[in-house]
Amino acid sequence: MTSLNLNIAKFGGTSVANFSAMQNCADIIAKNTATKVVVVSASAGVTNHLVTLANTPLTQSQSLQVIDQIKTIEYGILKELENRNAIENKLESLLDGLTELALHEELLHRYDLKDALLSFGERMSSLLFTEVLKSTGVNAENFDVRKVLRTDGTYTEAVPQIDDIRDLSQRLMLPELSSKVLVTQGFVGADFNGNTTTLGRGGSDFTAALLAEALDATSCEIWTDVVGVYTTDPRITDRARPLPELSFEEAAEMANFGAKVLHPATMEPALRKNIKVFVGSSKEPEKGGTWIVRDCEQEPPYRAITRRKQQVMVTVKTPKMMHAPGFLQQVFTIIAKHNLSVDLVTTSEIAVSFTLDNPANSVAEKLNRDTLDELREFCEVVVESDYDLVTVVGNNMHSAAGVSSKIFSSVRDYNLRMICYGANPHNMSFLVHQDNSTNIVKELHKSLFE
Ligand code: ASP
Ligand code: MG
């Protein structure tokens, strides 16, 4: 049913933080009749509270205090609703379910319970937002995403099962869309046994893109608190400006290399199905935003600069490495066995340095004693952690004359620990000391964009 002009709209945590923010979102939906599926995040702050409950050893009274903070947010929205009676009981039973899990004795070491607990933020915000949307006159219905968002059983970082998601959403969502707007939960899924799973922090963007793919949508809007994707993080320099357009590849590179606007996996479904993605601010929709498309009008050599903080650099060294075949393989086998993903690599005659990808605060835990001990059995290992990765994203960066020299000359006064250039036409990365990264981004921004 590709003839349907279907738009999926996703609203992030700050967009659904409170009643008046939710009203802005409802207006955006009411204005676009193509919007038939709405994906919401948990109201701002709620998932952080749930993560605290799930991962911190707390006394019962400490847990209840955190739960009270969540209740303040949820009841703050409920009390503004015209028709609060319609859902008051439902909200209360969700809060009861949340409380029961939060106080569960085995919560700290059971990942199935953690994921079940984390799902409550989106389940509450979608319940409340459905009512806000109804009072705007939209025929909205709250839809439990676990009926369609099938994942594997990897709790807290579940992997979506694309074919199942397609079958289920075509069967259970599509027929509803001719008469209704379905409001559903981002971030949440269910495995083959019906256990609740989650897609990793920030995963609601990914949910929206997955549903857009499954339902053959023409577009997917990501509404957040910034007016699009910027040339660089506006908190680094006030000269940063929003970009009117980006290609799928550029957006994917930016997300991978640290831009916070989009969850890194969001572009995968969009790319597979050529679904254009919009990023804009629900507070200021009139300001427009960034369109992420397959074919951009322009393919400039420099599009944006990103920074990824807290990179870990590992150097392994052995005199035996000289002319020793198989050393690299040995190192990377151990890394792979411990489920670490390597980012940049440089090699010399007797040493190899690499950086480890640092998704959602996990490196410190994953690069553990076991990994290091195993490496140390056959080589010297040095771990350094005060680095940031600065990346320039653009097009044809390895072939266009002058592109790299312009970049290098803007950073010539800084000590670059590692450089990655040429492996991919869309980026050029530097590993730099964390104390320098802000200035490096500013210098680069000045010479490439100002
Ligand atoms: N609520 C989840 C989080 O805060 C998912 C999301 O907002 O995208 O990470
Ligand atoms: Mg987000």
XYZ file of N, CA and C and ligand atoms in Angstrom, residues 10 12-13 41 201-205 222 224 260-263, ligand 2:
46
model
N 7.782 11.491 15.154
C 8.329 11.085 16.457
C 8.610 12.324 17.295
N 10.425 13.697 20.783
C 11.414 13.352 21.801
C 10.984 13.773 23.207
N 11.812 13.436 24.168
C 11.488 13.646 25.581
C 11.148 15.083 25.952
N 8.711 9.497 22.909
C 9.686 9.148 23.944
C 9.000 9.290 25.291
N 19.522 3.482 24.801
C 19.165 4.873 25.061
C 19.035 5.656 23.760
N 18.037 6.520 23.734
C 17.797 7.313 22.536
C 17.114 6.540 21.424
N 16.639 5.332 21.729
C 16.146 4.426 20.696
C 14.817 4.786 20.043
N 14.137 5.820 20.539
C 12.831 6.155 19.946
C 12.939 6.615 18.488
N 14.022 7.294 18.151
C 14.240 7.688 16.749
C 14.273 6.441 15.875
N 11.350 13.706 12.864
C 11.900 13.590 14.215
C 11.795 14.982 14.846
N 12.193 17.480 17.911
C 13.029 17.526 19.094
C 13.080 18.954 19.620
N 24.520 14.413 18.571
C 23.549 13.858 19.501
C 22.116 13.867 18.968
N 21.876 14.530 17.824
C 20.480 14.702 17.415
C 19.769 13.406 17.079
N 20.460 12.460 16.458
C 19.788 11.245 16.023
C 20.460 10.004 16.599
N 19.662 9.021 16.934
C 20.214 7.726 17.327
C 20.942 7.131 16.116
Mg 16.608 11.414 21.531
